[in-house]
Short mmCIF file of C-alpha atoms in Angstrom, two decimals:
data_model
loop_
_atom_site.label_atom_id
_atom_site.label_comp_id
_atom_site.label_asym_id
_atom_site.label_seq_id
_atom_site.Cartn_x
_atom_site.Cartn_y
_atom_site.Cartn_z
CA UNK A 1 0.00 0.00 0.00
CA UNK A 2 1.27 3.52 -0.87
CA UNK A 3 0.35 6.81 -0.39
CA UNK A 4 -0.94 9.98 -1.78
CA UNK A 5 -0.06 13.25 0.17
CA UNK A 6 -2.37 16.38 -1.25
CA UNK A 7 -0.84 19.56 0.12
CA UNK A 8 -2.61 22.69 -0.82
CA UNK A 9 -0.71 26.27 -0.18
CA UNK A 10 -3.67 28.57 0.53
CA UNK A 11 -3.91 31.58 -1.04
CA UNK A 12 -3.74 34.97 1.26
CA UNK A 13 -3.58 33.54 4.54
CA UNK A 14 -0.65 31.05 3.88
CA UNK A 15 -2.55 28.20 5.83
CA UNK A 16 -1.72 24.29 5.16
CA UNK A 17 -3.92 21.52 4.72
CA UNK A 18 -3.23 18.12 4.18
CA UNK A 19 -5.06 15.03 3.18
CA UNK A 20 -4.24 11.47 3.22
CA UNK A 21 -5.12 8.90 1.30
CA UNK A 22 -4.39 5.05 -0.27
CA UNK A 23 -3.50 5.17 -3.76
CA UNK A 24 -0.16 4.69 -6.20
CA UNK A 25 2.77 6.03 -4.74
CA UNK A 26 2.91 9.66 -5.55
CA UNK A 27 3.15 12.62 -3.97
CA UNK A 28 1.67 15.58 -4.97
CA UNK A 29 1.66 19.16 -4.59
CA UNK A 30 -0.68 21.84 -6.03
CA UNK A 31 0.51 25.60 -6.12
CA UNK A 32 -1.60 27.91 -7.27
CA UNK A 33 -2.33 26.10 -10.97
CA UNK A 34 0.94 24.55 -11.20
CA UNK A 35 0.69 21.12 -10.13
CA UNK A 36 4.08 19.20 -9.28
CA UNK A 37 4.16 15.34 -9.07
CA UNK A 38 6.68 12.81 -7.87
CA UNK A 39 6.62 9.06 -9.02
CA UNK A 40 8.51 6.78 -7.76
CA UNK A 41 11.01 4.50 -9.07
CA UNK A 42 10.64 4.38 -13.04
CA UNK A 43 12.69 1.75 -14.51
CA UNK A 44 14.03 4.03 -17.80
CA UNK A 45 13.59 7.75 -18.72
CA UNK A 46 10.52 6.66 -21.41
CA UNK A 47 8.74 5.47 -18.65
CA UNK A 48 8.38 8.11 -16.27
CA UNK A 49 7.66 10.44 -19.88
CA UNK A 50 5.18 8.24 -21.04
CA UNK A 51 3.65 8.20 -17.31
CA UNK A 52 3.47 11.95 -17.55
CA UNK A 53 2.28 12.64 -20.45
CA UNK A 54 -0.49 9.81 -20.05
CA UNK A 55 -1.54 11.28 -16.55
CA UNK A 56 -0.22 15.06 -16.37
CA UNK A 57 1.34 16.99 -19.37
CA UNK A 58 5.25 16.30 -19.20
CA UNK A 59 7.96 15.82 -17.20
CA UNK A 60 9.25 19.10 -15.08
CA UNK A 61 10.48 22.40 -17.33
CA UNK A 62 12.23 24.26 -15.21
CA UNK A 63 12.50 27.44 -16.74
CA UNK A 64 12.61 30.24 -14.05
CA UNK A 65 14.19 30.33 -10.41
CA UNK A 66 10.10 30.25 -8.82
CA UNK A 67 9.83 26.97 -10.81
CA UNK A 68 13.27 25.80 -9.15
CA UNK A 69 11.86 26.55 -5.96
CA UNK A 70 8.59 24.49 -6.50
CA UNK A 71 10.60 21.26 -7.69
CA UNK A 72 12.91 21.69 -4.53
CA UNK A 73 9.62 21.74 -2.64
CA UNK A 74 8.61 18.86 -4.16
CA UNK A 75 11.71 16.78 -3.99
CA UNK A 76 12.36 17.64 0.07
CA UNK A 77 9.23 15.17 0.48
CA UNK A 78 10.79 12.29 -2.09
CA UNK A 79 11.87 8.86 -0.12
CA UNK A 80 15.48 9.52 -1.93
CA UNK A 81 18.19 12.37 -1.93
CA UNK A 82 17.28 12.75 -5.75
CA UNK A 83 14.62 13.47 -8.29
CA UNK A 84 15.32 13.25 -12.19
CA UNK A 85 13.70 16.09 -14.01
CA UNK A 86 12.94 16.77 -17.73
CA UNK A 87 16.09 18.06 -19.27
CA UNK A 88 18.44 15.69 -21.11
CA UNK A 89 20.90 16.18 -23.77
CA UNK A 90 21.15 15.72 -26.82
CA UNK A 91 23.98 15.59 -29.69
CA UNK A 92 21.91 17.45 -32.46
CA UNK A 93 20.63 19.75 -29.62
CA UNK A 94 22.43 19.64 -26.27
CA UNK A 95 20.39 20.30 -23.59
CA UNK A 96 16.94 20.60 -24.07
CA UNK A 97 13.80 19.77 -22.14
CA UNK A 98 11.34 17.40 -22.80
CA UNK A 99 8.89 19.20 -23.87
CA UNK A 100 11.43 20.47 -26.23
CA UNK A 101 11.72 23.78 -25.05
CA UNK A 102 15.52 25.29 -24.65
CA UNK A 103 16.58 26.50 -21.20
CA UNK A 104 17.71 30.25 -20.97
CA UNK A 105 17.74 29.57 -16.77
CA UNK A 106 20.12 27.16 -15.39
CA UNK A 107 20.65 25.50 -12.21
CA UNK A 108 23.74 23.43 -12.68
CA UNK A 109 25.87 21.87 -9.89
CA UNK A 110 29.57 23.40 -9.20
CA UNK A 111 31.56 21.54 -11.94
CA UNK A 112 27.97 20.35 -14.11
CA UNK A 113 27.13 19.19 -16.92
CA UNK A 114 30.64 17.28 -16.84
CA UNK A 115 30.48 16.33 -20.61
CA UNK A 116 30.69 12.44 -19.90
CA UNK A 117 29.00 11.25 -22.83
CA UNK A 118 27.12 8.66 -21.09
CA UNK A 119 25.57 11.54 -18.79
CA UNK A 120 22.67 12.94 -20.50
CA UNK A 121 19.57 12.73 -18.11
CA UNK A 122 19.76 15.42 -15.63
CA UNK A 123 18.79 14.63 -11.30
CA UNK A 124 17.87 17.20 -8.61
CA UNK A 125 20.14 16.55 -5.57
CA UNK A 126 19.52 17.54 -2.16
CA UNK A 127 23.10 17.11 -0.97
CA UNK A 128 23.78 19.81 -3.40
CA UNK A 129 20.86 22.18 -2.78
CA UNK A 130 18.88 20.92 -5.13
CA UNK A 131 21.66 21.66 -7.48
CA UNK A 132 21.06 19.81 -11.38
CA UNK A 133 23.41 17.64 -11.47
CA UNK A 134 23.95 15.19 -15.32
CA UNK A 135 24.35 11.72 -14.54
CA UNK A 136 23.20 8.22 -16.60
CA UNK A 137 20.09 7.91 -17.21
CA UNK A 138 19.82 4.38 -14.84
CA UNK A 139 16.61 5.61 -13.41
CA UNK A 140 15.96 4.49 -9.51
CA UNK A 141 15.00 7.64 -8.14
CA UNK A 142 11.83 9.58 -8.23
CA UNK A 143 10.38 11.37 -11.10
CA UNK A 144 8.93 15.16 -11.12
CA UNK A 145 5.59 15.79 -13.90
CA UNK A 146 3.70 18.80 -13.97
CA UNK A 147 0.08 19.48 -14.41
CA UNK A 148 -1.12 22.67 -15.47
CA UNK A 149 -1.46 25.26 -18.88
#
């Protein structure tokens, strides 16, 4: 048995609800419209995109330092120091996010991306501040999709 923890930020008066229930083991947390989602342990980078865009929209963008923020959020409540996020790389493109989108904002670890060729999924790391950190895309960790526009 898993479960599902709903955590809504209230608007104004800053005040925290939460709600528990039995489901698949996610965790979830709405802000405002933005809705940020951890999944745990996909078995390759296609599955946890496929999962997303099945039951969300896509795997995490993050494009601006709020978004950052949100994901960290998000990942302080994972059941591992890491969460893998949507940005890979590519040779044709380098590093783009899933969605395709390019990333003008970056959040990249003290000595990251390290150009190791077999490093081209990108992980959230809490011993690092939530630094982005490139490693092999050997997924055991978490997973962060978004809901929203």
């Amino acid at each position: 048995m898993c479960w599902i923890i709903f955590i809504f930020l209230g608007e104004g008066n800053g005040l925290l609800s939460n709600t528990l229930f039995s489901h698949s083991c996610s965790f979830f947390l709405a802000l405002s419209l933005l809705f940020l989602i951890v999944r745990f342990f996909p078995r390759h980078p296609s599955e946890a995109l496929r999962y997303c865009r099945e039951n969300h929209v896509d795997l995490v963008s993050v494009h601006t330092e709020g978004i950052q923020r949100w994901v960290e959020t998000v990942a302080r409540n994972a059941s591992t120091d890491n969460v893998w996020v949507g940005l890979r790389h590519t040779c044709a493109q380098g590093w783009i996010w899933s969605d395709g989108s390019n990333s003008s904002y970056r959040g990249w670890n003290t000595g990251e991306p390290n150009s190791d060729w077999e490093d081209t999924c990108v992980q959230f790391d809490s011993k690092d501040e939530y630094r982005w950190s490139d490693v092999r895309c050997v997924w055991t960790d978490p997973f962060v999709c978004y809901e929203g526009e």
